[in-house]
JSON list of C-alpha atoms in Angstrom, two decimals:
[
{"chain": "A", "resi": 74, "resn": "MET", "atom": "CA", "xyz": [120.22, 1.88, 8.64]},
{"chain": "A", "resi": 75, "resn": "ASP", "atom": "CA", "xyz": [121.57, -1.19, 6.63]},
{"chain": "A", "resi": 76, "resn": "PHE", "atom": "CA", "xyz": [123.96, 0.06, 3.66]},
{"chain": "A", "resi": 77, "resn": "ASN", "atom": "CA", "xyz": [122.10, -0.99, 1.26]},
{"chain": "A", "resi": 78, "resn": "ARG", "atom": "CA", "xyz": [119.19, -0.65, 2.32]},
{"chain": "A", "resi": 79, "resn": "LEU", "atom": "CA", "xyz": [120.12, 2.97, 2.61]},
{"chain": "A", "resi": 80, "resn": "LEU", "atom": "CA", "xyz": [121.18, 2.57, -1.55]},
{"chain": "A", "resi": 81, "resn": "LEU", "atom": "CA", "xyz": [117.76, 0.70, -2.36]},
{"chain": "A", "resi": 82, "resn": "LEU", "atom": "CA", "xyz": [115.77, 3.40, -1.23]},
{"chain": "A", "resi": 83, "resn": "LEU", "atom": "CA", "xyz": [117.35, 6.30, -3.01]},
{"chain": "A", "resi": 84, "resn": "ALA", "atom": "CA", "xyz": [116.97, 5.00, -6.19]},
{"chain": "A", "resi": 85, "resn": "LEU", "atom": "CA", "xyz": [113.10, 4.41, -5.68]},
{"chain": "A", "resi": 86, "resn": "GLY", "atom": "CA", "xyz": [112.89, 7.86, -4.50]},
{"chain": "A", "resi": 87, "resn": "ALA", "atom": "CA", "xyz": [114.73, 8.89, -7.42]},
{"chain": "A", "resi": 88, "resn": "ALA", "atom": "CA", "xyz": [112.26, 6.69, -9.96]},
{"chain": "A", "resi": 89, "resn": "ILE", "atom": "CA", "xyz": [109.51, 8.61, -8.25]},
{"chain": "A", "resi": 90, "resn": "SER", "atom": "CA", "xyz": [110.90, 11.92, -8.70]},
{"chain": "A", "resi": 91, "resn": "CYS", "atom": "CA", "xyz": [111.82, 11.42, -12.32]},
{"chain": "A", "resi": 92, "resn": "ASN", "atom": "CA", "xyz": [108.83, 10.39, -13.16]},
{"chain": "A", "resi": 93, "resn": "SER", "atom": "CA", "xyz": [106.64, 12.70, -11.62]},
{"chain": "A", "resi": 94, "resn": "GLY", "atom": "CA", "xyz": [103.10, 11.74, -13.64]},
{"chain": "A", "resi": 95, "resn": "LYS", "atom": "CA", "xyz": [104.71, 12.21, -17.15]},
{"chain": "A", "resi": 96, "resn": "TYR", "atom": "CA", "xyz": [104.58, 8.38, -17.91]},
{"chain": "A", "resi": 97, "resn": "PRO", "atom": "CA", "xyz": [102.03, 7.10, -15.29]},
{"chain": "A", "resi": 98, "resn": "LEU", "atom": "CA", "xyz": [102.49, 4.31, -14.39]},
{"chain": "A", "resi": 99, "resn": "PRO", "atom": "CA", "xyz": [99.52, 1.15, -15.81]},
{"chain": "A", "resi": 100, "resn": "ALA", "atom": "CA", "xyz": [96.18, 1.08, -13.11]},
{"chain": "A", "resi": 101, "resn": "LEU", "atom": "CA", "xyz": [97.21, -2.23, -10.73]},
{"chain": "A", "resi": 102, "resn": "GLU", "atom": "CA", "xyz": [94.10, -4.96, -12.34]},
{"chain": "A", "resi": 103, "resn": "LYS", "atom": "CA", "xyz": [91.91, -6.12, -10.40]},
{"chain": "A", "resi": 104, "resn": "PRO", "atom": "CA", "xyz": [91.73, -9.46, -9.91]},
{"chain": "A", "resi": 105, "resn": "LYS", "atom": "CA", "xyz": [88.49, -10.44, -11.99]},
{"chain": "A", "resi": 106, "resn": "PRO", "atom": "CA", "xyz": [85.65, -12.91, -10.76]},
{"chain": "A", "resi": 107, "resn": "GLU", "atom": "CA", "xyz": [84.75, -16.21, -11.63]},
{"chain": "A", "resi": 108, "resn": "VAL", "atom": "CA", "xyz": [81.51, -16.71, -12.92]},
{"chain": "A", "resi": 109, "resn": "PRO", "atom": "CA", "xyz": [80.14, -19.56, -12.90]},
{"chain": "A", "resi": 110, "resn": "ASP", "atom": "CA", "xyz": [77.63, -21.42, -15.76]},
{"chain": "A", "resi": 111, "resn": "ASP", "atom": "CA", "xyz": [73.61, -21.41, -15.55]},
{"chain": "A", "resi": 112, "resn": "GLY", "atom": "CA", "xyz": [73.77, -24.78, -15.09]},
{"chain": "A", "resi": 113, "resn": "GLN", "atom": "CA", "xyz": [73.18, -26.08, -18.55]},
{"chain": "A", "resi": 114, "resn": "GLY", "atom": "CA", "xyz": [77.61, -24.69, -19.84]},
{"chain": "A", "resi": 115, "resn": "ASN", "atom": "CA", "xyz": [76.30, -21.29, -20.06]},
{"chain": "A", "resi": 116, "resn": "ASN", "atom": "CA", "xyz": [78.68, -18.85, -18.96]},
{"chain": "A", "resi": 117, "resn": "PRO", "atom": "CA", "xyz": [76.93, -15.74, -18.94]},
{"chain": "A", "resi": 118, "resn": "ASP", "atom": "CA", "xyz": [80.26, -14.38, -19.70]},
{"chain": "A", "resi": 119, "resn": "ASP", "atom": "CA", "xyz": [80.57, -15.35, -22.98]},
{"chain": "A", "resi": 120, "resn": "ASN", "atom": "CA", "xyz": [78.40, -12.66, -24.32]},
{"chain": "A", "resi": 121, "resn": "PRO", "atom": "CA", "xyz": [79.73, -9.34, -21.96]},
{"chain": "A", "resi": 122, "resn": "ASP", "atom": "CA", "xyz": [77.67, -6.03, -24.03]},
{"chain": "A", "resi": 123, "resn": "ASP", "atom": "CA", "xyz": [74.52, -8.22, -24.04]},
{"chain": "A", "resi": 124, "resn": "LYS", "atom": "CA", "xyz": [74.20, -7.54, -27.53]},
{"chain": "A", "resi": 125, "resn": "PRO", "atom": "CA", "xyz": [72.66, -9.49, -29.92]},
{"chain": "A", "resi": 126, "resn": "ASP", "atom": "CA", "xyz": [74.90, -12.73, -31.64]},
{"chain": "A", "resi": 127, "resn": "ASP", "atom": "CA", "xyz": [76.16, -11.59, -35.49]},
{"chain": "A", "resi": 128, "resn": "ASN", "atom": "CA", "xyz": [75.30, -15.12, -36.69]},
{"chain": "A", "resi": 129, "resn": "PRO", "atom": "CA", "xyz": [72.78, -15.10, -39.01]},
{"chain": "A", "resi": 130, "resn": "ASP", "atom": "CA", "xyz": [71.94, -18.59, -38.49]},
{"chain": "A", "resi": 131, "resn": "ASP", "atom": "CA", "xyz": [70.09, -18.35, -34.77]},
{"chain": "A", "resi": 132, "resn": "ASN", "atom": "CA", "xyz": [68.31, -15.47, -35.96]},
{"chain": "A", "resi": 133, "resn": "PRO", "atom": "CA", "xyz": [67.16, -16.90, -39.90]},
{"chain": "A", "resi": 134, "resn": "PRO", "atom": "CA", "xyz": [64.72, -14.06, -40.93]},
{"chain": "A", "resi": 135, "resn": "VAL", "atom": "CA", "xyz": [60.55, -15.49, -41.18]},
{"chain": "A", "resi": 136, "resn": "ASP", "atom": "CA", "xyz": [59.58, -15.93, -44.73]},
{"chain": "A", "resi": 137, "resn": "VAL", "atom": "CA", "xyz": [55.87, -14.47, -44.96]},
{"chain": "A", "resi": 138, "resn": "LYS", "atom": "CA", "xyz": [54.62, -15.34, -48.49]},
{"chain": "A", "resi": 139, "resn": "LEU", "atom": "CA", "xyz": [51.48, -13.00, -48.88]},
{"chain": "A", "resi": 140, "resn": "MET", "atom": "CA", "xyz": [48.17, -15.41, -50.63]},
{"chain": "A", "resi": 141, "resn": "GLU", "atom": "CA", "xyz": [46.37, -13.57, -53.23]},
{"chain": "A", "resi": 142, "resn": "ALA", "atom": "CA", "xyz": [43.54, -13.15, -53.65]},
{"chain": "A", "resi": 143, "resn": "PHE", "atom": "CA", "xyz": [40.55, -16.37, -53.73]},
{"chain": "A", "resi": 144, "resn": "LYS", "atom": "CA", "xyz": [36.62, -17.49, -53.31]},
{"chain": "A", "resi": 145, "resn": "GLU", "atom": "CA", "xyz": [36.54, -20.82, -51.78]},
{"chain": "A", "resi": 146, "resn": "ASP", "atom": "CA", "xyz": [32.55, -22.03, -52.05]},
{"chain": "A", "resi": 147, "resn": "PHE", "atom": "CA", "xyz": [33.02, -25.67, -50.48]},
{"chain": "A", "resi": 148, "resn": "SER", "atom": "CA", "xyz": [31.32, -27.44, -53.44]},
{"chain": "A", "resi": 149, "resn": "GLY", "atom": "CA", "xyz": [33.66, -29.57, -52.54]},
{"chain": "A", "resi": 150, "resn": "GLU", "atom": "CA", "xyz": [37.66, -29.92, -50.42]},
{"chain": "A", "resi": 151, "resn": "PRO", "atom": "CA", "xyz": [38.49, -26.69, -49.03]},
{"chain": "A", "resi": 152, "resn": "GLY", "atom": "CA", "xyz": [41.61, -26.11, -51.78]},
{"chain": "A", "resi": 153, "resn": "ASN", "atom": "CA", "xyz": [43.05, -21.75, -51.89]},
{"chain": "A", "resi": 154, "resn": "GLY", "atom": "CA", "xyz": [45.27, -23.23, -49.94]},
{"chain": "A", "resi": 155, "resn": "LEU", "atom": "CA", "xyz": [43.31, -23.41, -46.60]},
{"chain": "A", "resi": 156, "resn": "THR", "atom": "CA", "xyz": [43.11, -26.81, -44.05]},
{"chain": "A", "resi": 157, "resn": "LEU", "atom": "CA", "xyz": [40.73, -27.63, -42.47]},
{"chain": "A", "resi": 158, "resn": "ASP", "atom": "CA", "xyz": [41.93, -28.97, -38.65]},
{"chain": "A", "resi": 159, "resn": "ALA", "atom": "CA", "xyz": [38.58, -30.77, -37.52]},
{"chain": "A", "resi": 160, "resn": "GLY", "atom": "CA", "xyz": [40.33, -33.05, -34.90]},
{"chain": "A", "resi": 161, "resn": "GLY", "atom": "CA", "xyz": [40.30, -36.54, -36.66]},
{"chain": "A", "resi": 162, "resn": "LYS", "atom": "CA", "xyz": [36.40, -35.26, -35.90]},
{"chain": "A", "resi": 163, "resn": "ASP", "atom": "CA", "xyz": [35.19, -36.47, -39.25]},
{"chain": "A", "resi": 164, "resn": "PHE", "atom": "CA", "xyz": [31.23, -36.08, -38.30]},
{"chain": "A", "resi": 165, "resn": "ARG", "atom": "CA", "xyz": [32.21, -32.96, -37.56]},
{"chain": "A", "resi": 166, "resn": "CYS", "atom": "CA", "xyz": [32.54, -31.82, -41.69]},
{"chain": "A", "resi": 167, "resn": "PHE", "atom": "CA", "xyz": [30.72, -31.69, -44.21]},
{"chain": "A", "resi": 168, "resn": "PRO", "atom": "CA", "xyz": [32.41, -29.90, -47.18]},
{"chain": "A", "resi": 169, "resn": "GLY", "atom": "CA", "xyz": [29.72, -30.43, -50.63]},
{"chain": "A", "resi": 170, "resn": "PHE", "atom": "CA", "xyz": [26.40, -30.32, -48.44]},
{"chain": "A", "resi": 171, "resn": "PRO", "atom": "CA", "xyz": [23.65, -29.37, -49.11]},
{"chain": "A", "resi": 172, "resn": "SER", "atom": "CA", "xyz": [22.59, -26.46, -47.35]},
{"chain": "A", "resi": 173, "resn": "LEU", "atom": "CA", "xyz": [19.28, -27.28, -44.91]},
{"chain": "A", "resi": 174, "resn": "THR", "atom": "CA", "xyz": [18.57, -22.68, -44.98]},
{"chain": "A", "resi": 175, "resn": "GLU", "atom": "CA", "xyz": [18.79, -21.84, -48.86]},
{"chain": "A", "resi": 176, "resn": "SER", "atom": "CA", "xyz": [18.16, -24.51, -51.34]},
{"chain": "A", "resi": 177, "resn": "GLY", "atom": "CA", "xyz": [19.98, -24.89, -54.57]},
{"chain": "A", "resi": 178, "resn": "SER", "atom": "CA", "xyz": [23.11, -23.93, -52.53]},
{"chain": "A", "resi": 179, "resn": "THR", "atom": "CA", "xyz": [26.19, -26.22, -51.50]},
{"chain": "A", "resi": 180, "resn": "ILE", "atom": "CA", "xyz": [27.42, -25.44, -48.04]},
{"chain": "A", "resi": 181, "resn": "LEU", "atom": "CA", "xyz": [29.75, -26.27, -45.91]},
{"chain": "A", "resi": 182, "resn": "MET", "atom": "CA", "xyz": [29.14, -28.00, -42.52]},
{"chain": "A", "resi": 183, "resn": "LEU", "atom": "CA", "xyz": [30.08, -27.54, -39.17]},
{"chain": "A", "resi": 184, "resn": "ARG", "atom": "CA", "xyz": [29.26, -29.74, -35.89]},
{"chain": "A", "resi": 185, "resn": "LEU", "atom": "CA", "xyz": [30.36, -29.18, -32.74]},
{"chain": "A", "resi": 186, "resn": "ASP", "atom": "CA", "xyz": [31.26, -32.40, -30.44]},
{"chain": "A", "resi": 187, "resn": "ALA", "atom": "CA", "xyz": [29.60, -32.07, -27.11]},
{"chain": "A", "resi": 188, "resn": "ALA", "atom": "CA", "xyz": [31.95, -33.44, -25.59]},
{"chain": "A", "resi": 189, "resn": "LYS", "atom": "CA", "xyz": [34.98, -30.92, -27.06]},
{"chain": "A", "resi": 190, "resn": "ASP", "atom": "CA", "xyz": [36.36, -28.43, -23.50]},
{"chain": "A", "resi": 191, "resn": "ALA", "atom": "CA", "xyz": [36.96, -24.47, -24.04]},
{"chain": "A", "resi": 192, "resn": "GLY", "atom": "CA", "xyz": [39.11, -23.74, -27.01]},
{"chain": "A", "resi": 193, "resn": "ASP", "atom": "CA", "xyz": [38.45, -26.17, -28.98]},
{"chain": "A", "resi": 194, "resn": "GLY", "atom": "CA", "xyz": [36.54, -27.44, -31.88]},
{"chain": "A", "resi": 195, "resn": "ILE", "atom": "CA", "xyz": [36.85, -26.42, -35.53]},
{"chain": "A", "resi": 196, "resn": "LYS", "atom": "CA", "xyz": [39.33, -24.53, -37.83]},
{"chain": "A", "resi": 197, "resn": "LEU", "atom": "CA", "xyz": [39.93, -23.74, -41.18]},
{"chain": "A", "resi": 198, "resn": "ILE", "atom": "CA", "xyz": [43.69, -20.79, -41.95]},
{"chain": "A", "resi": 199, "resn": "SER", "atom": "CA", "xyz": [45.52, -20.40, -44.39]},
{"chain": "A", "resi": 200, "resn": "LYS", "atom": "CA", "xyz": [49.26, -21.95, -45.22]},
{"chain": "A", "resi": 201, "resn": "ASP", "atom": "CA", "xyz": [50.28, -18.42, -46.26]},
{"chain": "A", "resi": 202, "resn": "TYR", "atom": "CA", "xyz": [49.25, -14.93, -45.31]},
{"chain": "A", "resi": 203, "resn": "VAL", "atom": "CA", "xyz": [47.00, -12.70, -45.34]},
{"chain": "A", "resi": 204, "resn": "HIS", "atom": "CA", "xyz": [47.79, -8.54, -45.06]},
{"chain": "A", "resi": 205, "resn": "PHE", "atom": "CA", "xyz": [45.01, -5.66, -45.77]},
{"chain": "A", "resi": 206, "resn": "GLY", "atom": "CA", "xyz": [42.80, -5.95, -47.78]},
{"chain": "A", "resi": 207, "resn": "SER", "atom": "CA", "xyz": [38.75, -7.29, -47.71]},
{"chain": "A", "resi": 208, "resn": "TYR", "atom": "CA", "xyz": [37.40, -10.55, -45.87]},
{"chain": "A", "resi": 209, "resn": "SER", "atom": "CA", "xyz": [33.71, -11.72, -46.06]},
{"chain": "A", "resi": 210, "resn": "ALA", "atom": "CA", "xyz": [31.86, -15.20, -45.32]},
{"chain": "A", "resi": 211, "resn": "ARG", "atom": "CA", "xyz": [28.53, -15.47, -45.98]},
{"chain": "A", "resi": 212, "resn": "VAL", "atom": "CA", "xyz": [27.44, -18.81, -43.07]},
{"chain": "A", "resi": 213, "resn": "LYS", "atom": "CA", "xyz": [24.36, -18.79, -41.04]},
{"chain": "A", "resi": 214, "resn": "LEU", "atom": "CA", "xyz": [25.09, -19.28, -36.79]},
{"chain": "A", "resi": 215, "resn": "PRO", "atom": "CA", "xyz": [22.89, -22.50, -35.29]},
{"chain": "A", "resi": 216, "resn": "ASP", "atom": "CA", "xyz": [19.85, -20.63, -33.49]},
{"chain": "A", "resi": 217, "resn": "VAL", "atom": "CA", "xyz": [19.72, -21.78, -30.64]},
{"chain": "A", "resi": 218, "resn": "LYS", "atom": "CA", "xyz": [17.17, -19.36, -28.87]},
{"chain": "A", "resi": 219, "resn": "SER", "atom": "CA", "xyz": [14.61, -22.23, -28.17]},
{"chain": "A", "resi": 220, "resn": "VAL", "atom": "CA", "xyz": [17.40, -25.13, -26.88]},
{"chain": "A", "resi": 221, "resn": "GLN", "atom": "CA", "xyz": [20.10, -24.19, -25.53]},
{"chain": "A", "resi": 222, "resn": "PRO", "atom": "CA", "xyz": [19.64, -19.89, -24.94]},
{"chain": "A", "resi": 223, "resn": "GLY", "atom": "CA", "xyz": [23.05, -20.31, -22.30]},
{"chain": "A", "resi": 224, "resn": "LEU", "atom": "CA", "xyz": [25.24, -22.07, -25.69]},
{"chain": "A", "resi": 225, "resn": "GLY", "atom": "CA", "xyz": [28.72, -21.50, -24.80]},
{"chain": "A", "resi": 226, "resn": "ALA", "atom": "CA", "xyz": [30.31, -21.23, -28.49]},
{"chain": "A", "resi": 227, "resn": "ARG", "atom": "CA", "xyz": [31.92, -18.31, -30.84]},
{"chain": "A", "resi": 228, "resn": "VAL", "atom": "CA", "xyz": [32.20, -17.89, -34.49]},
{"chain": "A", "resi": 229, "resn": "GLU", "atom": "CA", "xyz": [35.54, -16.12, -35.49]},
{"chain": "A", "resi": 230, "resn": "PHE", "atom": "CA", "xyz": [36.40, -15.34, -38.69]},
{"chain": "A", "resi": 231, "resn": "GLY", "atom": "CA", "xyz": [39.29, -13.12, -40.80]},
{"chain": "A", "resi": 232, "resn": "PRO", "atom": "CA", "xyz": [42.77, -12.54, -40.01]},
{"chain": "A", "resi": 233, "resn": "GLU", "atom": "CA", "xyz": [44.09, -14.67, -37.20]},
{"chain": "A", "resi": 234, "resn": "GLY", "atom": "CA", "xyz": [43.55, -12.46, -33.60]},
{"chain": "A", "resi": 235, "resn": "GLU", "atom": "CA", "xyz": [41.43, -9.76, -35.40]},
{"chain": "A", "resi": 236, "resn": "GLY", "atom": "CA", "xyz": [38.48, -10.40, -36.74]},
{"chain": "A", "resi": 237, "resn": "VAL", "atom": "CA", "xyz": [35.37, -10.97, -36.20]},
{"chain": "A", "resi": 238, "resn": "VAL", "atom": "CA", "xyz": [33.84, -12.74, -32.91]},
{"chain": "A", "resi": 239, "resn": "ILE", "atom": "CA", "xyz": [30.50, -13.69, -32.63]},
{"chain": "A", "resi": 240, "resn": "ASP", "atom": "CA", "xyz": [28.47, -15.61, -29.95]},
{"chain": "A", "resi": 241, "resn": "VAL", "atom": "CA", "xyz": [26.81, -17.80, -30.72]},
{"chain": "A", "resi": 242, "resn": "ALA", "atom": "CA", "xyz": [23.85, -17.49, -28.03]},
{"chain": "A", "resi": 243, "resn": "SER", "atom": "CA", "xyz": [23.83, -13.63, -29.63]},
{"chain": "A", "resi": 244, "resn": "PRO", "atom": "CA", "xyz": [23.98, -13.47, -32.56]},
{"chain": "A", "resi": 245, "resn": "THR", "atom": "CA", "xyz": [22.16, -10.62, -33.85]},
{"chain": "A", "resi": 246, "resn": "VAL", "atom": "CA", "xyz": [24.59, -8.36, -34.62]},
{"chain": "A", "resi": 247, "resn": "ALA", "atom": "CA", "xyz": [24.31, -5.24, -36.03]},
{"chain": "A", "resi": 248, "resn": "GLY", "atom": "CA", "xyz": [20.84, -5.63, -36.09]},
{"chain": "A", "resi": 249, "resn": "VAL", "atom": "CA", "xyz": [21.37, -7.97, -38.27]},
{"chain": "A", "resi": 250, "resn": "ASN", "atom": "CA", "xyz": [20.60, -11.60, -37.40]},
{"chain": "A", "resi": 251, "resn": "THR", "atom": "CA", "xyz": [22.85, -13.97, -38.53]},
{"chain": "A", "resi": 252, "resn": "ALA", "atom": "CA", "xyz": [20.98, -17.22, -36.87]},
{"chain": "A", "resi": 253, "resn": "SER", "atom": "CA", "xyz": [17.84, -16.15, -39.29]},
{"chain": "A", "resi": 254, "resn": "LYS", "atom": "CA", "xyz": [18.93, -17.01, -43.11]},
{"chain": "A", "resi": 255, "resn": "LEU", "atom": "CA", "xyz": [22.97, -17.20, -44.70]},
{"chain": "A", "resi": 256, "resn": "CYS", "atom": "CA", "xyz": [24.30, -13.06, -44.16]},
{"chain": "A", "resi": 257, "resn": "VAL", "atom": "CA", "xyz": [27.69, -11.83, -44.57]},
{"chain": "A", "resi": 258, "resn": "ILE", "atom": "CA", "xyz": [30.13, -11.32, -42.04]},
{"chain": "A", "resi": 259, "resn": "GLY", "atom": "CA", "xyz": [32.89, -9.40, -42.26]},
{"chain": "A", "resi": 260, "resn": "LEU", "atom": "CA", "xyz": [35.91, -6.57, -42.05]},
{"chain": "A", "resi": 261, "resn": "ASP", "atom": "CA", "xyz": [38.15, -4.95, -43.68]},
{"chain": "A", "resi": 262, "resn": "TRP", "atom": "CA", "xyz": [41.84, -4.01, -43.48]},
{"chain": "A", "resi": 263, "resn": "SER", "atom": "CA", "xyz": [43.68, -1.31, -43.39]},
{"chain": "A", "resi": 264, "resn": "ALA", "atom": "CA", "xyz": [46.93, 0.64, -42.33]},
{"chain": "A", "resi": 265, "resn": "ASP", "atom": "CA", "xyz": [45.33, 3.26, -40.54]},
{"chain": "A", "resi": 266, "resn": "LYS", "atom": "CA", "xyz": [41.78, 1.09, -39.93]},
{"chain": "A", "resi": 267, "resn": "LEU", "atom": "CA", "xyz": [39.81, -1.93, -39.21]},
{"chain": "A", "resi": 268, "resn": "VAL", "atom": "CA", "xyz": [36.55, -2.00, -39.24]},
{"chain": "A", "resi": 269, "resn": "ARG", "atom": "CA", "xyz": [34.11, -5.36, -38.42]},
{"chain": "A", "resi": 270, "resn": "TRP", "atom": "CA", "xyz": [31.32, -5.32, -40.11]},
{"chain": "A", "resi": 271, "resn": "VAL", "atom": "CA", "xyz": [27.91, -7.58, -41.12]},
{"chain": "A", "resi": 272, "resn": "LYS", "atom": "CA", "xyz": [25.15, -7.61, -43.83]},
{"chain": "A", "resi": 273, "resn": "THR", "atom": "CA", "xyz": [22.06, -9.41, -44.52]},
{"chain": "A", "resi": 274, "resn": "LYS", "atom": "CA", "xyz": [23.06, -10.21, -48.27]},
{"chain": "A", "resi": 275, "resn": "PRO", "atom": "CA", "xyz": [26.17, -9.85, -50.23]},
{"chain": "A", "resi": 276, "resn": "SER", "atom": "CA", "xyz": [24.08, -7.21, -52.63]},
{"chain": "A", "resi": 277, "resn": "ALA", "atom": "CA", "xyz": [23.66, -5.05, -49.09]},
{"chain": "A", "resi": 278, "resn": "ASP", "atom": "CA", "xyz": [24.95, -2.26, -47.23]},
{"chain": "A", "resi": 279, "resn": "LYS", "atom": "CA", "xyz": [27.51, -2.91, -44.17]},
{"chain": "A", "resi": 280, "resn": "ASN", "atom": "CA", "xyz": [26.17, -2.66, -41.18]},
{"chain": "A", "resi": 281, "resn": "VAL", "atom": "CA", "xyz": [29.60, -1.44, -39.03]},
{"chain": "A", "resi": 282, "resn": "ILE", "atom": "CA", "xyz": [29.81, -3.67, -36.25]},
{"chain": "A", "resi": 283, "resn": "GLU", "atom": "CA", "xyz": [33.09, -2.00, -34.37]},
{"chain": "A", "resi": 284, "resn": "GLU", "atom": "CA", "xyz": [36.22, 0.46, -36.20]},
{"chain": "A", "resi": 285, "resn": "ILE", "atom": "CA", "xyz": [39.07, 0.23, -35.09]},
{"chain": "A", "resi": 286, "resn": "THR", "atom": "CA", "xyz": [41.93, 3.77, -35.85]},
{"chain": "A", "resi": 287, "resn": "GLU", "atom": "CA", "xyz": [44.14, 3.30, -33.08]},
{"chain": "A", "resi": 288, "resn": "ASN", "atom": "CA", "xyz": [46.84, 0.78, -32.35]},
{"chain": "A", "resi": 289, "resn": "VAL", "atom": "CA", "xyz": [45.97, -0.67, -35.73]},
{"chain": "A", "resi": 290, "resn": "PRO", "atom": "CA", "xyz": [47.66, -4.15, -36.11]},
{"chain": "A", "resi": 291, "resn": "GLN", "atom": "CA", "xyz": [50.23, -3.68, -39.05]},
{"chain": "A", "resi": 292, "resn": "ASP", "atom": "CA", "xyz": [51.87, -7.80, -39.43]},
{"chain": "A", "resi": 293, "resn": "PRO", "atom": "CA", "xyz": [50.50, -10.30, -42.01]},
{"chain": "A", "resi": 294, "resn": "GLN", "atom": "CA", "xyz": [48.50, -13.25, -40.55]},
{"chain": "A", "resi": 295, "resn": "LYS", "atom": "CA", "xyz": [46.96, -16.61, -41.24]},
{"chain": "A", "resi": 296, "resn": "LEU", "atom": "CA", "xyz": [43.39, -16.57, -41.97]},
{"chain": "A", "resi": 297, "resn": "VAL", "atom": "CA", "xyz": [41.05, -18.63, -39.82]},
{"chain": "A", "resi": 298, "resn": "PHE", "atom": "CA", "xyz": [37.18, -19.09, -39.31]},
{"chain": "A", "resi": 299, "resn": "ARG", "atom": "CA", "xyz": [37.15, -20.91, -35.95]},
{"chain": "A", "resi": 300, "resn": "TYR", "atom": "CA", "xyz": [33.35, -23.19, -34.48]},
{"chain": "A", "resi": 301, "resn": "TYR", "atom": "CA", "xyz": [34.83, -23.22, -30.39]},
{"chain": "A", "resi": 302, "resn": "HIS", "atom": "CA", "xyz": [33.65, -23.68, -27.06]},
{"chain": "A", "resi": 303, "resn": "THR", "atom": "CA", "xyz": [33.49, -20.71, -24.62]},
{"chain": "A", "resi": 304, "resn": "ASP", "atom": "CA", "xyz": [33.85, -21.46, -20.68]},
{"chain": "A", "resi": 305, "resn": "GLY", "atom": "CA", "xyz": [29.86, -21.38, -20.87]},
{"chain": "A", "resi": 306, "resn": "PRO", "atom": "CA", "xyz": [27.14, -24.02, -21.09]},
{"chain": "A", "resi": 307, "resn": "ALA", "atom": "CA", "xyz": [29.23, -27.03, -23.41]},
{"chain": "A", "resi": 308, "resn": "ALA", "atom": "CA", "xyz": [26.90, -28.30, -26.16]},
{"chain": "A", "resi": 309, "resn": "ASN", "atom": "CA", "xyz": [24.11, -30.68, -25.24]},
{"chain": "A", "resi": 310, "resn": "TYR", "atom": "CA", "xyz": [23.54, -30.51, -29.39]},
{"chain": "A", "resi": 311, "resn": "PRO", "atom": "CA", "xyz": [25.75, -30.97, -32.48]},
{"chain": "A", "resi": 312, "resn": "TYR", "atom": "CA", "xyz": [24.49, -27.78, -33.67]},
{"chain": "A", "resi": 313, "resn": "GLU", "atom": "CA", "xyz": [24.86, -27.16, -36.56]},
{"chain": "A", "resi": 314, "resn": "LEU", "atom": "CA", "xyz": [26.70, -23.91, -38.93]},
{"chain": "A", "resi": 315, "resn": "GLU", "atom": "CA", "xyz": [27.21, -23.60, -42.61]},
{"chain": "A", "resi": 316, "resn": "ILE", "atom": "CA", "xyz": [29.12, -22.21, -44.89]},
{"chain": "A", "resi": 317, "resn": "ASP", "atom": "CA", "xyz": [28.91, -21.12, -48.67]},
{"chain": "A", "resi": 318, "resn": "TRP", "atom": "CA", "xyz": [31.57, -19.08, -49.24]},
{"chain": "A", "resi": 319, "resn": "ILE", "atom": "CA", "xyz": [34.75, -17.37, -48.39]},
{"chain": "A", "resi": 320, "resn": "GLU", "atom": "CA", "xyz": [36.47, -14.50, -49.91]},
{"chain": "A", "resi": 321, "resn": "TYR", "atom": "CA", "xyz": [39.75, -12.46, -50.25]},
{"chain": "A", "resi": 322, "resn": "SER", "atom": "CA", "xyz": [41.34, -9.91, -51.24]},
{"chain": "A", "resi": 323, "resn": "PRO", "atom": "CA", "xyz": [44.05, -8.47, -51.30]},
{"chain": "A", "resi": 324, "resn": "GLN", "atom": "CA", "xyz": [44.64, -3.63, -50.77]},
{"chain": "A", "resi": 325, "resn": "GLU", "atom": "CA", "xyz": [46.30, -2.78, -54.43]}
]
């Protein structure tokens, strides 16, 4: 064996013996595979821990402004932070109109547009948010039973996604026919309960439609009143709905 190679092997063996685990050699680092971007210049490896970005500008806080108590009587254009969205159809909305049902009352009259598709309609929506409290609206639904008993249309009122919903073709709820005269529909919303109800007049007792005590919504919502088509038979007549007033009282 070559003398120089022998000396090299002896030196290497001595180094290993002297280390004897006291000063472990560092593990070899495996080459890191290259991660391609997603085609939009974003490399998934830029955030290897999958943690949210600490930059607050990327997740700005939502400014939730709550509405104060109000009662809108529709003697003129809607106020109190309510916006009327009728899709630019002036013939569908008549604020300050004399009631066809009750002499001396001024109402907001809403009319269905027969040309609209399912899901479309007229919507009153609040600019700000509502939360726990009491909601009520004095309304009269159109009486369609003698003209088009299977009409595909609904009325919805209350916190968005949580309000009272009535089928125009089935206007009687909890024993009250909301197409016979101006009635009051509403709900009471608290942290542990949501109660939907209807009554024949403001001074009458509430007839409970539904009471919810599980999975009660907790987040603020927009206040909405919708009069819209469903996927049932389309309207063949501009059926008129009356709103005498809408009232909201936050929970104290």
